[in-house]
PDB file of C-alpha atoms and ligand atoms in Angstrom:
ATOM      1  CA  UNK A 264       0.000   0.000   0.000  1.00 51.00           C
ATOM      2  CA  UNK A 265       2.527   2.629   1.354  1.00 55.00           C
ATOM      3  CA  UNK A 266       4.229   1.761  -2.498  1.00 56.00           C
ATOM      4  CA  UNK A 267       1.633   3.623  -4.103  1.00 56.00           C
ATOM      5  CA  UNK A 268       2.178   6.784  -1.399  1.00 57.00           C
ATOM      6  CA  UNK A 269       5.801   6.953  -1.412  1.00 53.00           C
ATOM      7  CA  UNK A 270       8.467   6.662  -4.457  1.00 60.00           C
ATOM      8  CA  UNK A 271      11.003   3.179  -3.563  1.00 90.00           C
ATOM      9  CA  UNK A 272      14.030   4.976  -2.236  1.00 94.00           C
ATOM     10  CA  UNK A 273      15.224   4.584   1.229  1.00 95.00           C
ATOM     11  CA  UNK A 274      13.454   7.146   3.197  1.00 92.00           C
ATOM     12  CA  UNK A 275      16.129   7.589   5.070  1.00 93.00           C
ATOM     13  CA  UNK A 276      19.066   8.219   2.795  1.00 95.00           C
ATOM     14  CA  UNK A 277      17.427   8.694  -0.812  1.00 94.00           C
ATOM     15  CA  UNK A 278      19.317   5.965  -2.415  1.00 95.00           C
ATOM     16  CA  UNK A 279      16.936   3.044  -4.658  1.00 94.00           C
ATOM     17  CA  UNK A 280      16.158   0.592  -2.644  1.00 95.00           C
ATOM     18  CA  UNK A 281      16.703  -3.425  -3.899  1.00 93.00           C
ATOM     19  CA  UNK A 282      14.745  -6.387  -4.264  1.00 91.00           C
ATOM     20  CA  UNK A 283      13.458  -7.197  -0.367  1.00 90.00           C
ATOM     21  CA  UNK A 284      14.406  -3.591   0.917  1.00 94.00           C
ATOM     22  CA  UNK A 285      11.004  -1.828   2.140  1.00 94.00           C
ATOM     23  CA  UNK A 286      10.947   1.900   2.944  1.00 94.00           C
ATOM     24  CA  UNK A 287      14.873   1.927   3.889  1.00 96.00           C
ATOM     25  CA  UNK A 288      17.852   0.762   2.819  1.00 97.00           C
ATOM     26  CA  UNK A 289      20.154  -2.327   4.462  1.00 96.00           C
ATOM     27  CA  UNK A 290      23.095   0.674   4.733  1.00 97.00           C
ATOM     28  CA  UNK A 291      20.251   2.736   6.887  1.00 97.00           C
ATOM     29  CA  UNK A 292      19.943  -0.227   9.503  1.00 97.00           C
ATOM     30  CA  UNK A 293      22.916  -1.069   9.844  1.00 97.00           C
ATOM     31  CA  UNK A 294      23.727   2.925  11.067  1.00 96.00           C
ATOM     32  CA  UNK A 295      21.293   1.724  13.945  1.00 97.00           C
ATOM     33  CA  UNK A 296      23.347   1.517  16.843  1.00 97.00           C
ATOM     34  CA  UNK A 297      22.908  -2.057  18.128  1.00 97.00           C
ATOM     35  CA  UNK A 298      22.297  -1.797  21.885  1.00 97.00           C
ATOM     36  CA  UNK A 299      22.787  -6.196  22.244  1.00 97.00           C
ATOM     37  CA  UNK A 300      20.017  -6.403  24.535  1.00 98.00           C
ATOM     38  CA  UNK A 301      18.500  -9.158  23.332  1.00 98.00           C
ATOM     39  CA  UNK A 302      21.775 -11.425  24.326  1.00 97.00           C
ATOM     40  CA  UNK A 303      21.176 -10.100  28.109  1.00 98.00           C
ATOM     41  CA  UNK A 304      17.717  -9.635  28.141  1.00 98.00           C
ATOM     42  CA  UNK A 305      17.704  -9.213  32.060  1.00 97.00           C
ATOM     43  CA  UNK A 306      21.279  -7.775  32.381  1.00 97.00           C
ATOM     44  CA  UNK A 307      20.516  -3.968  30.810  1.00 97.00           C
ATOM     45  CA  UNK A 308      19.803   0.103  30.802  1.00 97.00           C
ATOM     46  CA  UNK A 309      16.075  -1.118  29.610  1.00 97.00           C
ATOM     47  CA  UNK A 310      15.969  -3.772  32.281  1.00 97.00           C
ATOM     48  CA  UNK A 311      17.182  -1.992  35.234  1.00 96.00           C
ATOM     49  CA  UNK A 312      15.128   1.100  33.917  1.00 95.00           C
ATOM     50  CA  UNK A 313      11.639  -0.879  34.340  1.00 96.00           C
ATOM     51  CA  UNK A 314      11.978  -4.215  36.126  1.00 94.00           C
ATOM     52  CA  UNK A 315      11.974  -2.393  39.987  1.00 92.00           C
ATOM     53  CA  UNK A 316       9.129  -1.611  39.381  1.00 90.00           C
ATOM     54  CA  UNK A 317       7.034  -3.433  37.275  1.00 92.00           C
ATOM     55  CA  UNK A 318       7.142  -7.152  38.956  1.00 91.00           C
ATOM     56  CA  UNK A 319       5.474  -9.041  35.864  1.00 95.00           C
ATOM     57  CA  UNK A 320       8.572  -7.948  33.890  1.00 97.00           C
ATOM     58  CA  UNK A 321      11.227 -11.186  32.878  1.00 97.00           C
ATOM     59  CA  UNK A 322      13.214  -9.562  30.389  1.00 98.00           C
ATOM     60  CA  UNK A 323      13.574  -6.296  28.054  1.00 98.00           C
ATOM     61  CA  UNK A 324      14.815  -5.730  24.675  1.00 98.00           C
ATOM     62  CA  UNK A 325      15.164  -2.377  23.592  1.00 98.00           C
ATOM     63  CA  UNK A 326      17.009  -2.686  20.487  1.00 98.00           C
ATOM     64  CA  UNK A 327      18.766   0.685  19.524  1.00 98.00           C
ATOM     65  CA  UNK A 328      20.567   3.574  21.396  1.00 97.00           C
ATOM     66  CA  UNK A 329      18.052   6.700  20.474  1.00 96.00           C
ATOM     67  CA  UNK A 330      20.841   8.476  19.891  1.00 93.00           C
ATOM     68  CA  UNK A 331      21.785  12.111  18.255  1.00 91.00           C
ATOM     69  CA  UNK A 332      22.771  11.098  14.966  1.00 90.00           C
ATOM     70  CA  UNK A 333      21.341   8.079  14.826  1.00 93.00           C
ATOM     71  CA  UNK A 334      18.017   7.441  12.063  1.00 95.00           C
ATOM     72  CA  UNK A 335      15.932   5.985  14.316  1.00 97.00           C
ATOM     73  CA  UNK A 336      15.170   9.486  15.578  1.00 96.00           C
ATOM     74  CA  UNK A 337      14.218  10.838  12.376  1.00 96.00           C
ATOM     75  CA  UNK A 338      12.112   7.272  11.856  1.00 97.00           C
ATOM     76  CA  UNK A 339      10.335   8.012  15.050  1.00 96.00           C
ATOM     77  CA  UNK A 340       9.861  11.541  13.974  1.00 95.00           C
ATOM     78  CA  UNK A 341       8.223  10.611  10.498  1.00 95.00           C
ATOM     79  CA  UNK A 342       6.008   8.246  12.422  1.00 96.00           C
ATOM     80  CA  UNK A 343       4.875  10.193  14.844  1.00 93.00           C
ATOM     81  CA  UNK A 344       4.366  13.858  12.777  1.00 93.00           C
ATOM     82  CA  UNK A 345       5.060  12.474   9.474  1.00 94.00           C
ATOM     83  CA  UNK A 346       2.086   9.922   9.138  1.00 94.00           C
ATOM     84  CA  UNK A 347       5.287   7.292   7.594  1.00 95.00           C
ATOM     85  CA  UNK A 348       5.335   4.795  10.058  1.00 96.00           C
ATOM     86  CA  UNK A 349       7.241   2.192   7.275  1.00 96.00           C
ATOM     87  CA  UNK A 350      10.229   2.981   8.357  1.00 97.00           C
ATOM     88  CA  UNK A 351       9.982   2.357  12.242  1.00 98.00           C
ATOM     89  CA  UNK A 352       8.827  -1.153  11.201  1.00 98.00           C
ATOM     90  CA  UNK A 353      11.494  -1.508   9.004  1.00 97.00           C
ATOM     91  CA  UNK A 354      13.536  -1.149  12.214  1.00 98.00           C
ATOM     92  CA  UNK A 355      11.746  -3.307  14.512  1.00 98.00           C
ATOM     93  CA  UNK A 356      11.845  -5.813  11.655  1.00 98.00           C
ATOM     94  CA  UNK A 357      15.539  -5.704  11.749  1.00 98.00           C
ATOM     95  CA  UNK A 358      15.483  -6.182  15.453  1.00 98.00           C
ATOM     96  CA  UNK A 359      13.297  -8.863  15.239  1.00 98.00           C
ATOM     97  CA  UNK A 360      15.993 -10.417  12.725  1.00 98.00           C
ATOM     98  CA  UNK A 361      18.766  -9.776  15.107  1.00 98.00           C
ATOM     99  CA  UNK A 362      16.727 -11.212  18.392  1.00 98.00           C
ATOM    100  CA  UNK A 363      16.267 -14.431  16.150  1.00 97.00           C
ATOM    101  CA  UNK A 364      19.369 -14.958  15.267  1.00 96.00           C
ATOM    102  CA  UNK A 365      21.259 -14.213  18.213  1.00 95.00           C
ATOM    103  CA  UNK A 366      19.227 -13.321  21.406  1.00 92.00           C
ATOM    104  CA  UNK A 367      18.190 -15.142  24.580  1.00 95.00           C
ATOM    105  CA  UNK A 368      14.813 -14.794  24.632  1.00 96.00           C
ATOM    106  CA  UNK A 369      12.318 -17.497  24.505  1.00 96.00           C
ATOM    107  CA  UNK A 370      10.305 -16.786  21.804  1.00 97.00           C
ATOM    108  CA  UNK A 371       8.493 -19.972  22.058  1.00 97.00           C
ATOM    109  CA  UNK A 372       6.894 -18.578  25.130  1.00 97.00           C
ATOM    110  CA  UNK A 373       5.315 -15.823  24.024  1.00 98.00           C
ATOM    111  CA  UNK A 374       1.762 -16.072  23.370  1.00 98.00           C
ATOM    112  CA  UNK A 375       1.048 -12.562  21.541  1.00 98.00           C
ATOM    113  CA  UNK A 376       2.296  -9.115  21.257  1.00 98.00           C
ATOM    114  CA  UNK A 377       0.675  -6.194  22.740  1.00 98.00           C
ATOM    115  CA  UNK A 378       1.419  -2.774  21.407  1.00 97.00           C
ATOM    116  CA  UNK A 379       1.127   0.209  24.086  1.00 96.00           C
ATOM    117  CA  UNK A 380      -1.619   2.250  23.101  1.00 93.00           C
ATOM    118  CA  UNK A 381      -2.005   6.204  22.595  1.00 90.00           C
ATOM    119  CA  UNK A 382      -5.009   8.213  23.418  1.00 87.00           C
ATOM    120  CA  UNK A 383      -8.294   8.327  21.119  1.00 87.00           C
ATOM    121  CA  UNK A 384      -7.321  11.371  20.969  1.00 88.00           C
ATOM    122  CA  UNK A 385      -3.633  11.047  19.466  1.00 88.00           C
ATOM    123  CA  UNK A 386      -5.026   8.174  17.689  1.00 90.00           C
ATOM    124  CA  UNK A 387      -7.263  10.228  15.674  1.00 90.00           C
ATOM    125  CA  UNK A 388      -5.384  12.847  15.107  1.00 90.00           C
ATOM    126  CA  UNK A 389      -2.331  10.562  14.327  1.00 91.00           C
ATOM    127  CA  UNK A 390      -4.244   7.970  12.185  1.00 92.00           C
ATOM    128  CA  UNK A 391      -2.453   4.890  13.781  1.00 94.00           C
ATOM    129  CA  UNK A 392      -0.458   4.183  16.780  1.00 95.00           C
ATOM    130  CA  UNK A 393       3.058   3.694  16.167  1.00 96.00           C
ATOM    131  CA  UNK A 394       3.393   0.863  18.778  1.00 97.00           C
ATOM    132  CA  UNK A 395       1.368  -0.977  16.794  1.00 97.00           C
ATOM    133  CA  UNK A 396       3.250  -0.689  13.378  1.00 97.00           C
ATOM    134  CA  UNK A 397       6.735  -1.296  15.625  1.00 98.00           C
ATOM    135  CA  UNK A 398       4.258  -4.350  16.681  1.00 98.00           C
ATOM    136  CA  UNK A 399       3.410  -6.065  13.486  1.00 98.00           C
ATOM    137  CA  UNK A 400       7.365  -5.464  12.544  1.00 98.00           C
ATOM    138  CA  UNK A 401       8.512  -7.709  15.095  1.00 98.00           C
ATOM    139  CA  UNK A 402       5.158 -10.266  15.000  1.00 98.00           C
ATOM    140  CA  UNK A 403       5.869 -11.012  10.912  1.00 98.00           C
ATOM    141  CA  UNK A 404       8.953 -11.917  11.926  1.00 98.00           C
ATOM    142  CA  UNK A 405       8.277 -13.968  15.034  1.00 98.00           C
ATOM    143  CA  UNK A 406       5.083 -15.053  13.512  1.00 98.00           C
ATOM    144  CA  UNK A 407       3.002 -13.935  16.620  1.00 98.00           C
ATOM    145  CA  UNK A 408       0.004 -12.132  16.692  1.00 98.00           C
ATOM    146  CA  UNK A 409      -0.700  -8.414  17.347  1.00 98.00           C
ATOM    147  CA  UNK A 410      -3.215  -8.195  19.858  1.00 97.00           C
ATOM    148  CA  UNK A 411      -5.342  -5.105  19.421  1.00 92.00           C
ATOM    149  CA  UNK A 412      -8.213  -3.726  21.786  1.00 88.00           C
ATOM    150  CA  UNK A 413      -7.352  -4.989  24.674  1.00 91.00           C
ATOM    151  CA  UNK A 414      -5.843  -1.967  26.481  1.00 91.00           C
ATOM    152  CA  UNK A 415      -7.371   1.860  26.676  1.00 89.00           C
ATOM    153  CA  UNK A 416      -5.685   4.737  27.044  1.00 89.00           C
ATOM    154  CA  UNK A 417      -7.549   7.220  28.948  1.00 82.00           C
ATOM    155  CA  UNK A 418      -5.987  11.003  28.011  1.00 72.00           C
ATOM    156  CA  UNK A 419      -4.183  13.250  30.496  1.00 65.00           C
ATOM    157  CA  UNK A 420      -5.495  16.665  30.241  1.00 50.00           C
ATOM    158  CA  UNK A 421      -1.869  17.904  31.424  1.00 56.00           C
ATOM    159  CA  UNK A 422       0.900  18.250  29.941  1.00 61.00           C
ATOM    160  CA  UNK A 423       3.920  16.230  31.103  1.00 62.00           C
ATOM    161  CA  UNK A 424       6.514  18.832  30.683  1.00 66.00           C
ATOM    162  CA  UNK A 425       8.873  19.934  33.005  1.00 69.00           C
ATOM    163  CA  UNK A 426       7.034  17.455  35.634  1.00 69.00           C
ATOM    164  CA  UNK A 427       9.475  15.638  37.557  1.00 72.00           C
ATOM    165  CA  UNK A 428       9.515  11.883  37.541  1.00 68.00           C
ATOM    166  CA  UNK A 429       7.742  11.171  40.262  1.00 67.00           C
ATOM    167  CA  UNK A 430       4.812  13.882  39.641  1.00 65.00           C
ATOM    168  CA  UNK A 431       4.567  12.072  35.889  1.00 62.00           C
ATOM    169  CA  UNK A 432       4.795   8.541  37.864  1.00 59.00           C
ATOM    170  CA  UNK A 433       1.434   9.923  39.354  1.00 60.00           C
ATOM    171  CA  UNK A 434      -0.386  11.547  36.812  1.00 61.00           C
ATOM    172  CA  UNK A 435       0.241   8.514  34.454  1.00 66.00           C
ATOM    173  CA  UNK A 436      -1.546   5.921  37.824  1.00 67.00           C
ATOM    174  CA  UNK A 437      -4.838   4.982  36.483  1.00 77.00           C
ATOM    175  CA  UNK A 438      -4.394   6.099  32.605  1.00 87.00           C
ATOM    176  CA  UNK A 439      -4.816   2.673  31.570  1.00 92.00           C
ATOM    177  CA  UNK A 440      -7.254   0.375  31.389  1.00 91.00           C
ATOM    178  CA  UNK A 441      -6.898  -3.633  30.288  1.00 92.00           C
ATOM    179  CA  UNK A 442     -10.125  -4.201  28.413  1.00 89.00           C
ATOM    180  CA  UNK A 443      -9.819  -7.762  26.862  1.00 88.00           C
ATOM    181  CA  UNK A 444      -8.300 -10.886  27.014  1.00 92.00           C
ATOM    182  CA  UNK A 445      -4.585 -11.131  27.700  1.00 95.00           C
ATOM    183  CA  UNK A 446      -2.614 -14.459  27.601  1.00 96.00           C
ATOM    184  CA  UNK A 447      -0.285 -15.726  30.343  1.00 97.00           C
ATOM    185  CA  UNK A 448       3.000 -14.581  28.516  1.00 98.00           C
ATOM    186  CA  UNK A 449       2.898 -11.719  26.492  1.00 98.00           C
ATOM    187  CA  UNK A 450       5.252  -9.116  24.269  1.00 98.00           C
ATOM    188  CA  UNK A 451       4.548  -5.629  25.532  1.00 98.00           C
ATOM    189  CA  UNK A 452       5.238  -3.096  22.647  1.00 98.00           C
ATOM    190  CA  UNK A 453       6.409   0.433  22.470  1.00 98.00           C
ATOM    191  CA  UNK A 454       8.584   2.870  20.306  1.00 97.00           C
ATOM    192  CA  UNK A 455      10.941   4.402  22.606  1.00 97.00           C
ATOM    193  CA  UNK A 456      12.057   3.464  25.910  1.00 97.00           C
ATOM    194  CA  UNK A 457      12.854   6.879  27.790  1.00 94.00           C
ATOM    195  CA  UNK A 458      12.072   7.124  31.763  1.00 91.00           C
ATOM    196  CA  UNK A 459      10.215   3.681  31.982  1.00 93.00           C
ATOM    197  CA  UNK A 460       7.021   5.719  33.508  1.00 91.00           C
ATOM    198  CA  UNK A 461       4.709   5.432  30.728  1.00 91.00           C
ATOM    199  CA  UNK A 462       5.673   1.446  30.518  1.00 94.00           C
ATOM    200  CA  UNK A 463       5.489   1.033  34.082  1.00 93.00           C
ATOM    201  CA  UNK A 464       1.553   2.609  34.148  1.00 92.00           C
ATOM    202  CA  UNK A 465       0.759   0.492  31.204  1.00 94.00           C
ATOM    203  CA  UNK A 466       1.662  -2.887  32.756  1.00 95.00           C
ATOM    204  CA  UNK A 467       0.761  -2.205  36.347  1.00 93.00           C
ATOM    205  CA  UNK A 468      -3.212  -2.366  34.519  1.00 93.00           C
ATOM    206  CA  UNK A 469      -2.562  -5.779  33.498  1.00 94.00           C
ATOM    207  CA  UNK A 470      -4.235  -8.548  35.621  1.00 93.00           C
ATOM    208  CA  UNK A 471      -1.247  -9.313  37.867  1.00 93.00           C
ATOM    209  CA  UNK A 472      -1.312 -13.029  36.566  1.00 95.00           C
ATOM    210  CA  UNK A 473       0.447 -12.237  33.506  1.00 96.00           C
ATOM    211  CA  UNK A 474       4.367 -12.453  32.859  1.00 97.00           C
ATOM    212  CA  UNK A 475       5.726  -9.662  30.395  1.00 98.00           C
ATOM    213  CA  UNK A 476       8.231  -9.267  28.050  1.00 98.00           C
ATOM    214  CA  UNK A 477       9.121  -6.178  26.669  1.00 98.00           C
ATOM    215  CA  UNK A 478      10.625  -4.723  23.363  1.00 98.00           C
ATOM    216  CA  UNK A 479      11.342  -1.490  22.265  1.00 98.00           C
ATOM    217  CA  UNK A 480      12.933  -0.039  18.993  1.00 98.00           C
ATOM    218  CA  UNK A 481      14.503   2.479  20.456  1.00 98.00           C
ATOM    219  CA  UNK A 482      15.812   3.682  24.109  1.00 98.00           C
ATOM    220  CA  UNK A 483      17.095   6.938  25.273  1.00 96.00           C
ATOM    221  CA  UNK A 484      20.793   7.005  26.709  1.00 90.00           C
ATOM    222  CA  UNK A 485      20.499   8.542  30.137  1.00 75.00           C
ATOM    223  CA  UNK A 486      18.021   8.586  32.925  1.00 52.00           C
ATOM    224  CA  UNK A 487      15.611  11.740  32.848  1.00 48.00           C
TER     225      UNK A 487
HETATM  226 ZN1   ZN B  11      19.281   4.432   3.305  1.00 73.65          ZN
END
Protein backbone atom coordinates (compact mmCIF):
# COMPACT_ATOMS: atom_id res chain seq x y z
CA UNK A 1 0.00 0.00 0.00
CA UNK A 2 2.53 2.63 1.35
CA UNK A 3 4.23 1.76 -2.50
CA UNK A 4 1.63 3.62 -4.10
CA UNK A 5 2.18 6.78 -1.40
CA UNK A 6 5.80 6.95 -1.41
CA UNK A 7 8.47 6.66 -4.46
CA UNK A 8 11.00 3.18 -3.56
CA UNK A 9 14.03 4.98 -2.24
CA UNK A 10 15.22 4.58 1.23
CA UNK A 11 13.45 7.15 3.20
CA UNK A 12 16.13 7.59 5.07
CA UNK A 13 19.07 8.22 2.80
CA UNK A 14 17.43 8.69 -0.81
CA UNK A 15 19.32 5.97 -2.41
CA UNK A 16 16.94 3.04 -4.66
CA UNK A 17 16.16 0.59 -2.64
CA UNK A 18 16.70 -3.43 -3.90
CA UNK A 19 14.74 -6.39 -4.26
CA UNK A 20 13.46 -7.20 -0.37
CA UNK A 21 14.41 -3.59 0.92
CA UNK A 22 11.00 -1.83 2.14
CA UNK A 23 10.95 1.90 2.94
CA UNK A 24 14.87 1.93 3.89
CA UNK A 25 17.85 0.76 2.82
CA UNK A 26 20.15 -2.33 4.46
CA UNK A 27 23.10 0.67 4.73
CA UNK A 28 20.25 2.74 6.89
CA UNK A 29 19.94 -0.23 9.50
CA UNK A 30 22.92 -1.07 9.84
CA UNK A 31 23.73 2.93 11.07
CA UNK A 32 21.29 1.72 13.95
CA UNK A 33 23.35 1.52 16.84
CA UNK A 34 22.91 -2.06 18.13
CA UNK A 35 22.30 -1.80 21.89
CA UNK A 36 22.79 -6.20 22.24
CA UNK A 37 20.02 -6.40 24.53
CA UNK A 38 18.50 -9.16 23.33
CA UNK A 39 21.77 -11.43 24.33
CA UNK A 40 21.18 -10.10 28.11
CA UNK A 41 17.72 -9.63 28.14
CA UNK A 42 17.70 -9.21 32.06
CA UNK A 43 21.28 -7.77 32.38
CA UNK A 44 20.52 -3.97 30.81
CA UNK A 45 19.80 0.10 30.80
CA UNK A 46 16.08 -1.12 29.61
CA UNK A 47 15.97 -3.77 32.28
CA UNK A 48 17.18 -1.99 35.23
CA UNK A 49 15.13 1.10 33.92
CA UNK A 50 11.64 -0.88 34.34
CA UNK A 51 11.98 -4.21 36.13
CA UNK A 52 11.97 -2.39 39.99
CA UNK A 53 9.13 -1.61 39.38
CA UNK A 54 7.03 -3.43 37.27
CA UNK A 55 7.14 -7.15 38.96
CA UNK A 56 5.47 -9.04 35.86
CA UNK A 57 8.57 -7.95 33.89
CA UNK A 58 11.23 -11.19 32.88
CA UNK A 59 13.21 -9.56 30.39
CA UNK A 60 13.57 -6.30 28.05
CA UNK A 61 14.82 -5.73 24.67
CA UNK A 62 15.16 -2.38 23.59
CA UNK A 63 17.01 -2.69 20.49
CA UNK A 64 18.77 0.68 19.52
CA UNK A 65 20.57 3.57 21.40
CA UNK A 66 18.05 6.70 20.47
CA UNK A 67 20.84 8.48 19.89
CA UNK A 68 21.78 12.11 18.25
CA UNK A 69 22.77 11.10 14.97
CA UNK A 70 21.34 8.08 14.83
CA UNK A 71 18.02 7.44 12.06
CA UNK A 72 15.93 5.98 14.32
CA UNK A 73 15.17 9.49 15.58
CA UNK A 74 14.22 10.84 12.38
CA UNK A 75 12.11 7.27 11.86
CA UNK A 76 10.34 8.01 15.05
CA UNK A 77 9.86 11.54 13.97
CA UNK A 78 8.22 10.61 10.50
CA UNK A 79 6.01 8.25 12.42
CA UNK A 80 4.88 10.19 14.84
CA UNK A 81 4.37 13.86 12.78
CA UNK A 82 5.06 12.47 9.47
CA UNK A 83 2.09 9.92 9.14
CA UNK A 84 5.29 7.29 7.59
CA UNK A 85 5.33 4.80 10.06
CA UNK A 86 7.24 2.19 7.28
CA UNK A 87 10.23 2.98 8.36
CA UNK A 88 9.98 2.36 12.24
CA UNK A 89 8.83 -1.15 11.20
CA UNK A 90 11.49 -1.51 9.00
CA UNK A 91 13.54 -1.15 12.21
CA UNK A 92 11.75 -3.31 14.51
CA UNK A 93 11.84 -5.81 11.66
CA UNK A 94 15.54 -5.70 11.75
CA UNK A 95 15.48 -6.18 15.45
CA UNK A 96 13.30 -8.86 15.24
CA UNK A 97 15.99 -10.42 12.72
CA UNK A 98 18.77 -9.78 15.11
CA UNK A 99 16.73 -11.21 18.39
CA UNK A 100 16.27 -14.43 16.15
CA UNK A 101 19.37 -14.96 15.27
CA UNK A 102 21.26 -14.21 18.21
CA UNK A 103 19.23 -13.32 21.41
CA UNK A 104 18.19 -15.14 24.58
CA UNK A 105 14.81 -14.79 24.63
CA UNK A 106 12.32 -17.50 24.50
CA UNK A 107 10.30 -16.79 21.80
CA UNK A 108 8.49 -19.97 22.06
CA UNK A 109 6.89 -18.58 25.13
CA UNK A 110 5.32 -15.82 24.02
CA UNK A 111 1.76 -16.07 23.37
CA UNK A 112 1.05 -12.56 21.54
CA UNK A 113 2.30 -9.12 21.26
CA UNK A 114 0.68 -6.19 22.74
CA UNK A 115 1.42 -2.77 21.41
CA UNK A 116 1.13 0.21 24.09
CA UNK A 117 -1.62 2.25 23.10
CA UNK A 118 -2.01 6.20 22.59
CA UNK A 119 -5.01 8.21 23.42
CA UNK A 120 -8.29 8.33 21.12
CA UNK A 121 -7.32 11.37 20.97
CA UNK A 122 -3.63 11.05 19.47
CA UNK A 123 -5.03 8.17 17.69
CA UNK A 124 -7.26 10.23 15.67
CA UNK A 125 -5.38 12.85 15.11
CA UNK A 126 -2.33 10.56 14.33
CA UNK A 127 -4.24 7.97 12.19
CA UNK A 128 -2.45 4.89 13.78
CA UNK A 129 -0.46 4.18 16.78
CA UNK A 130 3.06 3.69 16.17
CA UNK A 131 3.39 0.86 18.78
CA UNK A 132 1.37 -0.98 16.79
CA UNK A 133 3.25 -0.69 13.38
CA UNK A 134 6.73 -1.30 15.62
CA UNK A 135 4.26 -4.35 16.68
CA UNK A 136 3.41 -6.07 13.49
CA UNK A 137 7.36 -5.46 12.54
CA UNK A 138 8.51 -7.71 15.10
CA UNK A 139 5.16 -10.27 15.00
CA UNK A 140 5.87 -11.01 10.91
CA UNK A 141 8.95 -11.92 11.93
CA UNK A 142 8.28 -13.97 15.03
CA UNK A 143 5.08 -15.05 13.51
CA UNK A 144 3.00 -13.93 16.62
CA UNK A 145 0.00 -12.13 16.69
CA UNK A 146 -0.70 -8.41 17.35
CA UNK A 147 -3.22 -8.19 19.86
CA UNK A 148 -5.34 -5.11 19.42
CA UNK A 149 -8.21 -3.73 21.79
CA UNK A 150 -7.35 -4.99 24.67
CA UNK A 151 -5.84 -1.97 26.48
CA UNK A 152 -7.37 1.86 26.68
CA UNK A 153 -5.68 4.74 27.04
CA UNK A 154 -7.55 7.22 28.95
CA UNK A 155 -5.99 11.00 28.01
CA UNK A 156 -4.18 13.25 30.50
CA UNK A 157 -5.49 16.66 30.24
CA UNK A 158 -1.87 17.90 31.42
CA UNK A 159 0.90 18.25 29.94
CA UNK A 160 3.92 16.23 31.10
CA UNK A 161 6.51 18.83 30.68
CA UNK A 162 8.87 19.93 33.00
CA UNK A 163 7.03 17.46 35.63
CA UNK A 164 9.47 15.64 37.56
CA UNK A 165 9.52 11.88 37.54
CA UNK A 166 7.74 11.17 40.26
CA UNK A 167 4.81 13.88 39.64
CA UNK A 168 4.57 12.07 35.89
CA UNK A 169 4.80 8.54 37.86
CA UNK A 170 1.43 9.92 39.35
CA UNK A 171 -0.39 11.55 36.81
CA UNK A 172 0.24 8.51 34.45
CA UNK A 173 -1.55 5.92 37.82
CA UNK A 174 -4.84 4.98 36.48
CA UNK A 175 -4.39 6.10 32.60
CA UNK A 176 -4.82 2.67 31.57
CA UNK A 177 -7.25 0.37 31.39
CA UNK A 178 -6.90 -3.63 30.29
CA UNK A 179 -10.12 -4.20 28.41
CA UNK A 180 -9.82 -7.76 26.86
CA UNK A 181 -8.30 -10.89 27.01
CA UNK A 182 -4.59 -11.13 27.70
CA UNK A 183 -2.61 -14.46 27.60
CA UNK A 184 -0.28 -15.73 30.34
CA UNK A 185 3.00 -14.58 28.52
CA UNK A 186 2.90 -11.72 26.49
CA UNK A 187 5.25 -9.12 24.27
CA UNK A 188 4.55 -5.63 25.53
CA UNK A 189 5.24 -3.10 22.65
CA UNK A 190 6.41 0.43 22.47
CA UNK A 191 8.58 2.87 20.31
CA UNK A 192 10.94 4.40 22.61
CA UNK A 193 12.06 3.46 25.91
CA UNK A 194 12.85 6.88 27.79
CA UNK A 195 12.07 7.12 31.76
CA UNK A 196 10.22 3.68 31.98
CA UNK A 197 7.02 5.72 33.51
CA UNK A 198 4.71 5.43 30.73
CA UNK A 199 5.67 1.45 30.52
CA UNK A 200 5.49 1.03 34.08
CA UNK A 201 1.55 2.61 34.15
CA UNK A 202 0.76 0.49 31.20
CA UNK A 203 1.66 -2.89 32.76
CA UNK A 204 0.76 -2.21 36.35
CA UNK A 205 -3.21 -2.37 34.52
CA UNK A 206 -2.56 -5.78 33.50
CA UNK A 207 -4.23 -8.55 35.62
CA UNK A 208 -1.25 -9.31 37.87
CA UNK A 209 -1.31 -13.03 36.57
CA UNK A 210 0.45 -12.24 33.51
CA UNK A 211 4.37 -12.45 32.86
CA UNK A 212 5.73 -9.66 30.40
CA UNK A 213 8.23 -9.27 28.05
CA UNK A 214 9.12 -6.18 26.67
CA UNK A 215 10.62 -4.72 23.36
CA UNK A 216 11.34 -1.49 22.26
CA UNK A 217 12.93 -0.04 18.99
CA UNK A 218 14.50 2.48 20.46
CA UNK A 219 15.81 3.68 24.11
CA UNK A 220 17.09 6.94 25.27
CA UNK A 221 20.79 7.00 26.71
CA UNK A 222 20.50 8.54 30.14
CA UNK A 223 18.02 8.59 32.93
CA UNK A 224 15.61 11.74 32.85
ZN1 LIG B 1 19.28 4.43 3.31
Amino acid sequence: MWDWVFPKVCASCGAPLLRGERQVCIGCLLRLPQTLFWKAPQQNEGYFRLAPHAPAVEGVVAGFWYAPGSPLREWVRLAKYHHQPGPLREAARYLAFLLREEGHVPLERIEGLLPVPVSRKRLQRRGYNQAEWVAYGLGEVWGLPVLKNRWQRRPHSRSQVGKSRIERWISLEGEFVCTGPVPKTVGVVDDVLTTGATLQAALASLPSEVRVWVFTVGITQRRR
